[in-house]
Amino acid sequence: MRIVVTVKYVPDINTERGFEDCRVVRSPAEGTLNELDENALEAALQLVEAAGQGEVVALTVAAPDGDVALRKAFQMGVTRGVRVSDDALAGSDYFGTAAALAAAVRKLEEESPVDLVITGMAALDGLGSVVPVLLAAELGRPALHLAKKLAVSGGTVTVVREADDVTEELSAPLPAVVSVTDTANRPRFPNFKLIMAARTREIEAWTAADLGLDPATVGAAGARTQTVSAAPRPPRPETQLVTDKGDGGVALAEFLLRNDLV
Amino acid sequence: MTNRTILVLLDPATEVRTGVLELLTIARGLGRVEAVSLESPTVEALAQLGAYGVGTVRQAELPPALHGDERHLPAVVAAALAAAVRRADADVVLLPTSFANKEAAALAAHHLGAGLIIDAAAVSEDDDRRVVGSKRVFAGSWDTACAVTTDVAVITVRANAVVPAAAEAAVEPVVEGFAVQVPELPVTLVSRTVKPRTSGRPSLEEAAVVVAGGRGTGGDFGPVEDLADALGAAVGASRDAVFEGWWDAYIGQTGVTIAPRVYIGAGISGAPHHRGGMQAAQVIVAVNSDPEAPIFEICDFAVVGDLADVLPQAAAEIRKHKG
């Protein structure tokens, strides 16, 4: 079982996030592995452990700062990390990102087949939740998106997904692309040995040219959308705080009525 | 006024949901509006579409080999949307945001080489006549605007983006069939079950008012439901409450993302995960016994108190007002 897990370097949701020149500010102090990717890593590690052999490769498209995300993947037990970095990829939209990830998966395939690509359900910065599906489309493989349960048996992957009040069971032949939700598993905590080993593990850096990507089709040059403005919201007016002394409910109702919200 | 053609996904076609009415309202501001359906629209649905200015409903004729629930697969919806765009020579496709529709939108844009915007809160056009989608991001703390640079734009729009408004003059919609080729499906649909909507309550995704309960309910959602019903609101929960098995749908950045006119959180501390799913609400109200609850920092109005006392009293007061 050989599995590629795509991971993303994102600003920590517990910090002040923002934009500069219409691009998300990514700083090493506040950047981290997208938390939802931990579920993807956990799912991949469990499958390889159950198979008794194989490899999990963590793959990211990021500037060199993004190594933070790969180090975290190493800490969980991943043994190989690949970062695709290129100025030509800056400003990629969903399609450019999917194209770069797909090209890297194809390059990994030149070594030996990749049975599964597993992703998180979304990245916590953009929350688009479409790259998994676009990656599958780029690779020409079945997409099983938002898996809450995942099982692989005899060359077939089966998932249960719950979304929008619908529960579905889907199956597809391998190789396939699967995204897992944050309820699919509980990601493991890194142990001391893996944390130490993660520090010195080598990260392979690939460029757009290594992947045969045409610079005109990725990055800002190939993007089909362009962020034209980004502005912080004005701060909310101060909270009106009432301490309940027996009439807190009445105060709440009056607030709603006064503001024409009923 | 422009000569753009805007397609709005109508799925299901047996009723026109509030989210679709909002999209039709937005679409009329951009150009000529058509609807795309995957089944036969009902007479009632057609009348409502006509009132909202829809002159043409394009009904997909799917391959007979496709059975039953397979028509709900995003790959099939995407094939229908792409075919409809080509048939109508359309410029913009609008879909209400949902996980399934995001997937369908992405695949349709992939087929069409179109630009894709997910979760727009408004759609407009800029000075260069490009279609622009505006979004509220980073848990409601930043506003961004994205211009589509390709000929075709595919955009999912979140609920409550606008107040639905009928067209000045109603039209009589014409239903036109169009053939859709669906490539062999790479995924097998083993089973599909739809959770029935709770009768009498709006859906969480679409509701203008939402009352949500968290850990502070201790598992008793009675007061939360009581206030919701007094207000005609939907009921939601925090992820913790759902993990405890107290409620089935959670509000959060990975659960249901809402942007109602009013959000009322009871016994919810306001962890980043939850805030990411509700901070775009226009008015935020919280009830919590902990005066240090982080949710108070983002509230317009808050009561420090026991939700079991405050919520029923508020519900009674509102019922009294409504008579």
Coordinates of C-alpha atoms in Angstrom, one line a residue:
Chain A
M1 CA 0.0 0.0 0.0
R2 CA 1.6 3.3 -1.1
I3 CA -0.3 6.4 -0.1
V4 CA 0.3 10.1 -0.9
V5 CA -1.2 12.5 1.6
T6 CA -1.5 16.1 0.5
V7 CA -0.9 18.6 3.4
K8 CA -1.1 22.4 3.6
Y9 CA 0.8 25.0 5.5
V10 CA -1.8 27.5 6.9
P11 CA -2.0 30.3 9.4
D12 CA -3.0 29.0 12.8
I13 CA -6.8 29.7 13.3
N14 CA -6.0 30.8 16.9
T15 CA -3.9 33.7 15.7
E16 CA -4.8 37.0 14.0
R17 CA -5.0 36.0 10.4
G18 CA -4.9 38.5 7.5
F19 CA -4.0 39.5 4.0
E20 CA -1.2 41.6 2.5
D21 CA -1.4 42.6 -1.2
C22 CA -4.4 40.4 -1.6
R23 CA -2.5 37.3 -0.5
V24 CA -2.8 35.4 2.8
V25 CA 0.0 36.3 5.2
R26 CA 2.0 33.1 6.0
S27 CA 4.6 33.6 8.7
P28 CA 6.6 30.8 10.2
A29 CA 5.8 32.0 13.7
E30 CA 2.0 31.5 13.2
G31 CA 2.1 28.9 10.3
T32 CA 1.2 25.4 11.0
L33 CA 0.0 22.1 9.4
N34 CA -3.7 22.4 8.4
E35 CA -5.4 20.6 11.3
L36 CA -7.7 18.7 9.0
D37 CA -4.8 17.1 7.3
E38 CA -3.9 15.3 10.5
N39 CA -7.0 13.2 9.9
A40 CA -5.7 12.3 6.4
L41 CA -2.3 11.4 7.8
E42 CA -3.9 9.3 10.5
A43 CA -6.1 7.4 7.9
A44 CA -3.1 6.8 5.7
L45 CA -0.8 5.6 8.5
Q46 CA -3.6 3.2 9.7
L47 CA -4.0 1.7 6.3
V48 CA -0.3 1.1 5.8
E49 CA 0.0 -0.3 9.3
A50 CA -2.9 -2.7 8.6
A51 CA -1.4 -3.8 5.3
G52 CA 1.9 -4.5 7.1
Q53 CA 3.9 -2.9 4.4
G54 CA 4.0 0.2 2.3
E55 CA 4.8 3.9 2.5
V56 CA 3.1 7.2 3.3
V57 CA 4.4 10.2 1.4
A58 CA 3.5 13.7 2.6
L59 CA 3.2 16.2 -0.3
T60 CA 2.8 19.9 -0.1
V61 CA 2.9 22.9 -2.5
A62 CA 4.4 25.8 -0.5
A63 CA 7.2 28.2 -0.1
P64 CA 10.1 26.7 2.0
D65 CA 8.4 27.9 5.2
G66 CA 5.9 25.2 4.5
D67 CA 8.4 22.6 5.8
V68 CA 6.7 23.2 9.1
A69 CA 3.7 21.2 7.8
L70 CA 5.9 18.3 6.6
R71 CA 7.8 18.2 9.9
K72 CA 4.5 17.7 11.7
A73 CA 3.7 14.9 9.2
F74 CA 7.0 13.3 10.0
Q75 CA 6.2 13.5 13.8
M76 CA 3.1 11.5 13.2
G77 CA 5.1 8.7 11.5
V78 CA 5.3 9.6 7.8
T79 CA 8.7 8.6 6.4
R80 CA 8.9 10.7 3.3
G81 CA 8.2 14.4 2.6
V82 CA 8.1 16.3 -0.7
R83 CA 7.7 20.0 -1.1
V84 CA 6.9 21.6 -4.5
S85 CA 8.2 25.1 -4.4
D86 CA 8.4 27.6 -7.2
D87 CA 7.8 31.3 -7.6
A88 CA 5.8 30.4 -10.7
L89 CA 3.2 28.7 -8.4
A90 CA 2.5 31.7 -6.2
G91 CA -1.0 33.0 -6.6
S92 CA -2.4 29.7 -7.8
D93 CA -6.1 29.2 -7.7
Y94 CA -7.9 25.9 -7.0
F95 CA -7.0 24.6 -10.4
G96 CA -3.4 25.6 -10.3
T97 CA -2.9 24.0 -6.9
A98 CA -4.7 20.8 -8.1
A99 CA -2.5 20.7 -11.3
A100 CA 0.7 21.0 -9.3
L101 CA -0.3 18.4 -6.8
A102 CA -1.4 16.1 -9.6
A103 CA 1.9 16.5 -11.4
A104 CA 3.8 15.6 -8.2
V105 CA 1.7 12.5 -7.8
R106 CA 2.5 11.5 -11.3
K107 CA 6.2 12.0 -10.7
L108 CA 5.9 9.8 -7.6
E109 CA 4.2 7.2 -9.8
E110 CA 7.2 7.1 -12.1
E111 CA 9.0 5.3 -9.1
S112 CA 6.2 2.9 -8.2
P113 CA 2.4 3.0 -8.3
V114 CA 0.4 5.2 -5.9
D115 CA -2.6 3.2 -4.6
L116 CA -4.4 6.1 -2.9
V117 CA -4.2 9.8 -2.5
I118 CA -5.7 10.9 0.8
T119 CA -6.5 14.6 1.7
G120 CA -8.2 16.4 4.5
M121 CA -11.8 17.7 3.9
A122 CA -10.7 21.3 3.5
A123 CA -7.9 23.7 4.3
L124 CA -8.8 25.9 7.3
D125 CA -7.6 29.1 5.5
G126 CA -9.7 28.9 2.3
L127 CA -12.3 26.3 3.3
G128 CA -13.2 25.7 -0.3
S129 CA -13.2 22.0 0.0
V130 CA -12.8 21.5 -3.8
V131 CA -9.1 20.7 -4.3
P132 CA -9.5 17.0 -3.4
V133 CA -12.1 16.7 -6.2
L134 CA -10.1 18.7 -8.7
L135 CA -7.0 16.7 -7.9
A136 CA -8.9 13.5 -8.7
A137 CA -10.2 15.1 -11.9
E138 CA -6.6 16.1 -12.9
L139 CA -5.4 12.6 -12.2
G140 CA -8.4 10.9 -14.0
R141 CA -9.2 8.9 -10.8
P142 CA -12.3 8.4 -8.9
A143 CA -13.0 10.9 -6.1
L144 CA -14.5 9.8 -2.8
H145 CA -14.9 13.1 -1.0
L146 CA -15.8 13.7 2.7
A147 CA -15.3 10.1 4.0
K148 CA -16.4 9.6 7.6
K149 CA -15.5 5.9 7.3
L150 CA -12.9 4.4 5.0
A151 CA -12.1 0.8 4.2
V152 CA -9.8 -0.8 1.6
S153 CA -10.2 -4.4 0.6
G154 CA -9.2 -6.4 -2.5
G155 CA -8.3 -3.4 -4.6
T156 CA -11.6 -1.5 -3.8
V157 CA -12.0 1.5 -1.5
T158 CA -15.4 2.0 0.2
V159 CA -16.4 5.1 2.1
V160 CA -19.4 6.3 4.0
R161 CA -20.0 10.0 3.8
E162 CA -22.4 12.3 5.6
A163 CA -23.0 15.8 4.1
D164 CA -25.9 18.1 3.7
D165 CA -28.4 15.7 5.5
V166 CA -27.4 12.9 3.1
T167 CA -25.6 9.7 4.0
E168 CA -24.0 7.8 1.1
E169 CA -21.9 4.7 0.7
L170 CA -19.6 4.9 -2.2
S171 CA -17.0 2.5 -3.6
A172 CA -14.4 2.7 -6.4
P173 CA -11.5 0.7 -7.7
L174 CA -8.0 1.7 -6.7
P175 CA -6.2 3.9 -7.5
A176 CA -8.4 6.6 -6.1
V177 CA -8.5 10.0 -4.3
V178 CA -10.2 10.1 -0.9
S179 CA -10.8 13.0 1.4
V180 CA -11.6 12.3 5.1
T181 CA -13.5 14.5 7.5
D182 CA -12.5 15.6 11.0
T183 CA -14.7 12.8 12.5
A184 CA -13.1 10.0 10.5
N185 CA -10.5 9.3 13.2
R186 CA -8.6 10.7 16.1
P187 CA -5.1 11.7 14.9
R188 CA -2.3 10.2 17.0
F189 CA 0.0 12.3 19.2
P190 CA 3.6 12.2 18.2
N191 CA 5.9 10.3 20.5
F192 CA 9.3 11.5 21.6
K193 CA 11.3 9.2 19.2
L194 CA 9.4 10.4 16.2
I195 CA 9.7 14.1 17.2
M196 CA 13.4 13.7 17.4
A197 CA 13.6 11.8 14.1
A198 CA 11.4 14.4 12.4
R199 CA 14.0 17.2 13.0
T200 CA 16.6 15.7 10.8
R201 CA 14.5 14.0 8.1
E202 CA 15.4 15.2 4.6
I203 CA 12.7 17.1 2.7
E204 CA 12.8 16.7 -1.1
A205 CA 12.2 20.0 -2.9
W206 CA 10.8 19.9 -6.5
T207 CA 10.3 22.8 -8.9
A208 CA 7.6 23.4 -11.5
A209 CA 10.1 22.4 -14.1
D210 CA 10.9 19.1 -12.3
L211 CA 7.2 18.3 -12.7
G212 CA 6.9 19.5 -16.3
L213 CA 4.4 22.2 -15.4
D214 CA 3.9 25.0 -18.0
P215 CA 4.4 28.2 -15.9
A216 CA 1.6 29.8 -18.0
T217 CA -1.0 27.4 -16.7
V218 CA -0.3 27.7 -12.9
G219 CA 0.3 30.4 -10.4
A220 CA -1.1 33.9 -10.9
A221 CA -0.4 33.6 -14.6
G222 CA -2.8 30.7 -15.0
A223 CA -5.3 31.6 -12.4
R224 CA -8.9 31.9 -13.5
T225 CA -9.8 34.2 -10.6
Q226 CA -7.9 37.1 -9.2
T227 CA -8.3 38.5 -5.7
V228 CA -8.9 42.3 -6.3
S229 CA -9.4 43.4 -2.7
A230 CA -9.0 42.2 0.9
A231 CA -9.9 44.4 3.8
P232 CA -10.3 43.7 7.5
R233 CA -13.9 44.1 8.8
P234 CA -14.6 47.0 11.1
P235 CA -14.5 45.9 14.7
R236 CA -17.9 45.0 16.1
P237 CA -19.5 47.6 18.4
E238 CA -19.0 46.9 22.1
T239 CA -21.0 44.0 23.4
Q240 CA -24.1 44.9 25.4
L241 CA -23.7 42.6 28.4
V242 CA -26.5 41.9 30.8
T243 CA -26.2 39.8 34.0
D244 CA -29.3 37.8 34.7
K245 CA -31.0 38.9 37.9
G246 CA -34.3 37.3 37.1
D247 CA -35.1 39.3 34.0
G248 CA -32.3 38.3 31.6
G249 CA -34.7 36.6 29.2
V250 CA -36.9 39.6 29.0
A251 CA -33.8 41.7 28.3
L252 CA -32.9 39.3 25.5
A253 CA -36.4 39.4 24.0
E254 CA -36.4 43.3 24.2
F255 CA -33.1 43.4 22.4
L256 CA -34.4 41.4 19.5
L257 CA -37.7 43.3 19.4
R258 CA -36.0 46.7 19.6
N259 CA -33.8 45.8 16.7
D260 CA -36.6 44.4 14.6
L261 CA -35.2 40.9 14.6
V262 CA -38.3 39.0 15.5
Chain B
M1 CA -28.0 46.2 -18.2
T2 CA -25.9 43.5 -19.6
N3 CA -26.6 40.7 -22.1
R4 CA -25.3 38.0 -19.8
T5 CA -27.0 34.7 -19.3
I6 CA -27.1 33.4 -15.8
L7 CA -27.9 29.8 -15.0
V8 CA -29.2 28.9 -11.5
L9 CA -29.2 25.3 -10.4
L10 CA -32.7 24.2 -9.3
D11 CA -32.2 20.9 -7.4
P12 CA -34.7 19.6 -6.3
A13 CA -37.2 20.9 -8.9
T14 CA -40.2 19.9 -6.8
E15 CA -39.9 23.0 -4.7
V16 CA -38.1 26.3 -5.0
R17 CA -36.1 26.6 -1.8
T18 CA -35.3 29.9 -0.2
G19 CA -31.6 29.6 -1.2
V20 CA -32.6 29.3 -4.9
L21 CA -34.9 32.4 -4.6
E22 CA -32.0 34.3 -3.2
L23 CA -29.8 33.2 -6.2
L24 CA -32.5 34.2 -8.7
T25 CA -32.7 37.6 -7.0
I26 CA -28.9 38.0 -7.4
A27 CA -28.9 36.6 -10.9
R28 CA -31.5 39.2 -12.1
G29 CA -29.0 41.9 -11.2
L30 CA -26.4 40.3 -13.5
G31 CA -28.4 39.6 -16.6
R32 CA -31.0 37.2 -18.1
V33 CA -31.9 34.3 -15.8
E34 CA -32.5 30.7 -16.6
A35 CA -32.8 27.7 -14.3
V36 CA -31.3 24.2 -14.8
S37 CA -33.1 21.2 -13.4
L38 CA -32.4 17.5 -13.4
E39 CA -36.0 16.5 -13.1
S40 CA -39.4 17.8 -14.1
P41 CA -40.3 21.0 -12.2
T42 CA -43.7 21.0 -10.6
V43 CA -46.5 23.5 -11.6
E44 CA -46.0 25.3 -8.3
A45 CA -42.3 25.5 -8.8
L46 CA -42.7 26.9 -12.4
A47 CA -45.1 29.6 -11.1
Q48 CA -42.7 30.7 -8.5
L49 CA -39.8 30.7 -11.0
G50 CA -41.9 32.8 -13.3
A51 CA -42.6 35.3 -10.5
Y52 CA -38.8 35.6 -10.0
G53 CA -38.2 36.3 -13.7
V54 CA -37.1 32.9 -15.0
G55 CA -38.0 32.7 -18.7
T56 CA -36.5 29.3 -19.4
V57 CA -36.0 26.2 -17.4
R58 CA -33.5 23.8 -19.0
Q59 CA -34.3 20.3 -18.0
A60 CA -31.5 17.8 -18.3
E61 CA -32.3 14.6 -20.2
L62 CA -30.0 12.1 -18.5
P63 CA -28.8 8.8 -20.1
P64 CA -31.3 6.0 -19.3
A65 CA -28.4 3.8 -18.1
L66 CA -28.2 6.1 -15.1
H67 CA -30.3 4.6 -12.4
G68 CA -32.1 6.0 -9.4
D69 CA -30.1 8.0 -7.0
E70 CA -27.1 8.3 -9.3
R71 CA -28.4 11.5 -10.7
H72 CA -27.5 13.1 -7.4
L73 CA -23.8 12.3 -7.8
P74 CA -21.8 15.6 -8.2
A75 CA -20.3 14.1 -11.4
V76 CA -23.7 13.9 -13.0
V77 CA -24.9 17.3 -11.8
A78 CA -21.6 18.8 -13.1
A79 CA -22.1 17.2 -16.5
A80 CA -25.6 18.6 -16.7
L81 CA -24.4 22.1 -15.7
A82 CA -21.6 22.1 -18.2
A83 CA -23.9 20.9 -21.0
A84 CA -26.5 23.6 -20.0
V85 CA -23.8 26.3 -20.2
R86 CA -22.8 25.2 -23.7
R87 CA -26.4 24.9 -24.8
A88 CA -27.4 28.3 -23.4
D89 CA -24.1 29.9 -24.2
A90 CA -24.3 31.1 -20.6
D91 CA -21.8 33.2 -18.8
V92 CA -22.4 32.6 -15.1
V93 CA -23.6 29.5 -13.1
L94 CA -24.9 30.0 -9.6
L95 CA -25.4 27.2 -7.1
P96 CA -26.5 27.4 -3.4
T97 CA -23.5 26.5 -1.2
S98 CA -23.6 22.9 0.1
F99 CA -20.9 20.3 0.2
A100 CA -22.4 18.4 -2.8
N101 CA -22.9 21.6 -4.8
K102 CA -19.3 22.7 -4.2
E103 CA -18.2 19.4 -5.6
A104 CA -20.5 19.8 -8.6
A105 CA -19.4 23.4 -9.1
A106 CA -15.7 22.4 -9.1
L107 CA -16.2 19.6 -11.6
A108 CA -18.4 21.8 -13.9
A109 CA -15.7 24.5 -13.8
H110 CA -13.1 21.9 -14.6
H111 CA -15.1 20.7 -17.6
L112 CA -15.6 24.3 -18.8
G113 CA -12.2 25.8 -18.1
A114 CA -14.2 28.3 -16.0
G115 CA -13.2 30.4 -13.0
L116 CA -14.6 29.1 -9.6
I117 CA -15.6 31.0 -6.5
I118 CA -16.8 29.1 -3.5
D119 CA -19.1 30.6 -0.8
A120 CA -19.7 34.1 -2.2
A121 CA -21.8 36.4 -0.1
A122 CA -22.4 38.8 -3.1
V123 CA -21.9 38.7 -6.8
S124 CA -21.5 41.9 -8.9
E125 CA -19.5 43.2 -11.9
D126 CA -16.5 45.5 -11.9
D127 CA -15.6 48.4 -14.2
D128 CA -14.1 45.9 -16.7
R129 CA -17.3 44.0 -16.7
R130 CA -15.7 41.1 -15.0
V131 CA -17.9 39.0 -12.6
V132 CA -16.8 39.6 -9.0
G133 CA -17.6 37.4 -6.0
S134 CA -17.3 38.8 -2.6
K135 CA -16.6 36.6 0.4
R136 CA -16.3 37.0 4.2
V137 CA -13.3 34.9 5.3
F138 CA -11.2 34.1 8.3
A139 CA -14.2 33.6 10.6
G140 CA -15.9 36.7 9.4
S141 CA -12.9 39.0 10.1
W142 CA -11.9 39.9 6.5
D143 CA -13.8 40.8 3.3
T144 CA -12.3 39.7 0.0
A145 CA -13.4 40.2 -3.6
C146 CA -12.4 37.9 -6.4
A147 CA -12.7 38.8 -10.1
V148 CA -13.3 35.9 -12.6
T149 CA -10.9 36.3 -15.5
T150 CA -12.3 33.6 -17.7
D151 CA -15.4 33.8 -20.0
V152 CA -17.5 31.6 -17.7
A153 CA -17.8 31.9 -14.0
V154 CA -19.1 29.2 -11.7
I155 CA -20.0 30.5 -8.2
T156 CA -21.5 28.9 -5.1
V157 CA -23.4 31.4 -3.0
R158 CA -24.0 31.0 0.7
A159 CA -27.5 31.3 2.2
N160 CA -28.9 34.6 3.4
A161 CA -26.7 36.6 0.9
V162 CA -29.8 38.7 0.0
V163 CA -33.4 39.0 0.8
P164 CA -35.4 37.2 -2.0
A165 CA -37.4 39.6 -4.1
A166 CA -39.8 38.7 -7.0
A167 CA -39.3 40.3 -10.4
E168 CA -41.2 43.5 -11.3
A169 CA -43.1 41.6 -13.9
A170 CA -43.8 37.8 -13.8
V171 CA -43.1 35.7 -16.9
E172 CA -44.3 32.4 -18.1
P173 CA -41.3 30.0 -18.0
V174 CA -40.7 27.6 -20.9
V175 CA -39.3 24.2 -20.1
E176 CA -36.7 23.1 -22.6
G177 CA -35.1 19.7 -22.6
F178 CA -31.4 19.1 -23.4
A179 CA -29.4 15.9 -23.7
V180 CA -26.6 15.3 -21.2
Q181 CA -23.8 12.8 -21.9
V182 CA -22.4 11.4 -18.7
P183 CA -19.1 9.5 -19.0
E184 CA -19.0 6.2 -17.3
L185 CA -19.1 6.8 -13.6
P186 CA -15.9 6.0 -11.8
V187 CA -17.6 5.7 -8.5
T188 CA -20.4 3.2 -7.5
L189 CA -23.2 4.6 -5.4
V190 CA -23.9 1.7 -3.0
S191 CA -26.6 3.4 -1.0
R192 CA -28.1 6.8 -0.3
T193 CA -30.4 8.0 2.5
V194 CA -31.7 11.5 3.0
K195 CA -32.5 12.7 6.5
P196 CA -36.0 14.1 6.5
R197 CA -36.3 17.8 7.2
T198 CA -37.9 18.5 10.6
S199 CA -41.4 19.7 9.8
G200 CA -42.3 23.2 11.0
R201 CA -38.7 24.4 11.3
P202 CA -36.5 26.0 8.7
S203 CA -33.3 24.2 7.7
L204 CA -30.2 25.2 9.5
E205 CA -28.4 26.2 6.3
E206 CA -31.1 28.5 5.1
A207 CA -32.7 29.9 8.3
A208 CA -32.7 33.6 9.0
V209 CA -32.6 33.0 12.7
V210 CA -30.7 30.2 14.4
V211 CA -30.6 29.2 18.1
A212 CA -27.7 26.9 18.9
G213 CA -26.9 24.9 22.1
G214 CA -23.6 23.7 23.4
R215 CA -22.0 21.9 26.3
G216 CA -23.7 24.3 28.7
T217 CA -27.1 22.7 27.9
G218 CA -25.9 19.6 29.8
G219 CA -27.8 17.6 27.1
D220 CA -31.2 19.2 27.6
F221 CA -32.0 21.0 24.3
G222 CA -35.6 21.8 25.5
P223 CA -34.9 25.5 26.3
V224 CA -33.0 25.9 23.0
E225 CA -35.9 24.3 21.0
D226 CA -38.4 26.4 22.9
L227 CA -36.8 29.7 22.0
A228 CA -36.2 28.6 18.4
D229 CA -39.9 27.7 18.0
A230 CA -41.0 31.0 19.5
L231 CA -38.8 32.8 16.9
G232 CA -39.5 30.4 14.0
A233 CA -35.8 29.7 14.0
A234 CA -33.7 26.6 13.2
V235 CA -31.8 24.7 15.9
G236 CA -28.1 24.0 15.7
A237 CA -25.4 22.8 18.1
S238 CA -21.7 23.0 18.8
R239 CA -19.5 20.2 17.7
D240 CA -19.0 19.1 21.4
A241 CA -22.8 18.8 21.8
V242 CA -23.0 16.6 18.6
F243 CA -20.1 14.4 19.8
E244 CA -22.0 13.9 23.0
G245 CA -25.0 12.7 21.0
W246 CA -27.3 15.6 22.1
W247 CA -28.0 16.9 18.7
D248 CA -27.3 15.8 15.1
A249 CA -26.1 18.8 13.1
Y250 CA -23.3 21.1 14.3
I251 CA -22.3 24.6 13.3
G252 CA -18.6 25.0 12.6
Q253 CA -16.1 25.5 9.9
T254 CA -16.2 21.8 9.0
G255 CA -19.9 21.3 9.8
V256 CA -22.7 23.6 8.7
T257 CA -21.5 27.1 8.0
I258 CA -24.2 29.6 8.6
A259 CA -24.7 33.4 8.0
P260 CA -28.2 34.1 9.4
R261 CA -29.6 37.5 10.3
V262 CA -29.5 36.5 14.0
Y263 CA -27.5 33.8 15.7
I264 CA -28.3 33.0 19.4
G265 CA -25.7 30.7 21.1
A266 CA -26.7 29.2 24.4
G267 CA -24.1 27.4 26.6
I268 CA -21.5 27.7 23.8
S269 CA -18.1 29.0 24.8
G270 CA -17.2 30.0 21.2
A271 CA -14.1 27.9 20.3
P272 CA -12.4 28.9 17.0
H273 CA -13.9 25.9 15.3
H274 CA -17.4 27.1 16.1
R275 CA -16.8 30.7 15.4
G276 CA -15.5 29.8 11.9
G277 CA -19.0 28.5 11.2
M278 CA -21.2 31.4 12.5
Q279 CA -19.2 34.6 12.7
A280 CA -20.6 35.9 9.5
A281 CA -24.0 36.2 11.2
Q282 CA -25.3 39.8 11.1
V283 CA -26.3 39.9 14.8
I284 CA -24.7 37.6 17.4
V285 CA -26.4 37.0 20.8
A286 CA -25.1 34.7 23.5
V287 CA -26.3 33.3 26.8
N288 CA -23.6 31.7 29.0
S289 CA -23.1 31.3 32.7
D290 CA -19.4 31.9 32.4
P291 CA -18.8 35.7 32.2
E292 CA -15.3 34.9 30.6
A293 CA -16.8 32.9 27.7
P294 CA -14.8 33.9 24.5
I295 CA -18.0 34.1 22.6
F296 CA -18.9 37.3 24.5
E297 CA -16.0 39.0 22.6
I298 CA -17.8 38.7 19.3
C299 CA -21.4 39.4 20.5
D300 CA -23.7 42.3 19.9
F301 CA -25.8 41.3 23.0
A302 CA -25.1 38.8 25.7
V303 CA -26.7 37.6 28.9
V304 CA -24.5 36.1 31.7
G305 CA -26.9 33.6 33.3
D306 CA -28.3 30.1 33.3
L307 CA -29.8 29.3 29.9
A308 CA -32.4 27.1 31.5
D309 CA -33.9 30.3 33.1
V310 CA -33.1 32.9 30.4
L311 CA -34.2 31.0 27.2
P312 CA -37.7 30.1 28.4
Q313 CA -38.3 33.6 29.7
A314 CA -37.2 35.1 26.4
A315 CA -39.4 32.6 24.5
A316 CA -42.5 33.5 26.7
E317 CA -41.8 37.2 26.2
I318 CA -41.6 36.8 22.4
R319 CA -44.8 34.7 22.3
K320 CA -46.5 37.4 24.3
H321 CA -45.4 40.1 21.8
K322 CA -46.5 38.0 18.9
G323 CA -49.9 37.6 20.6

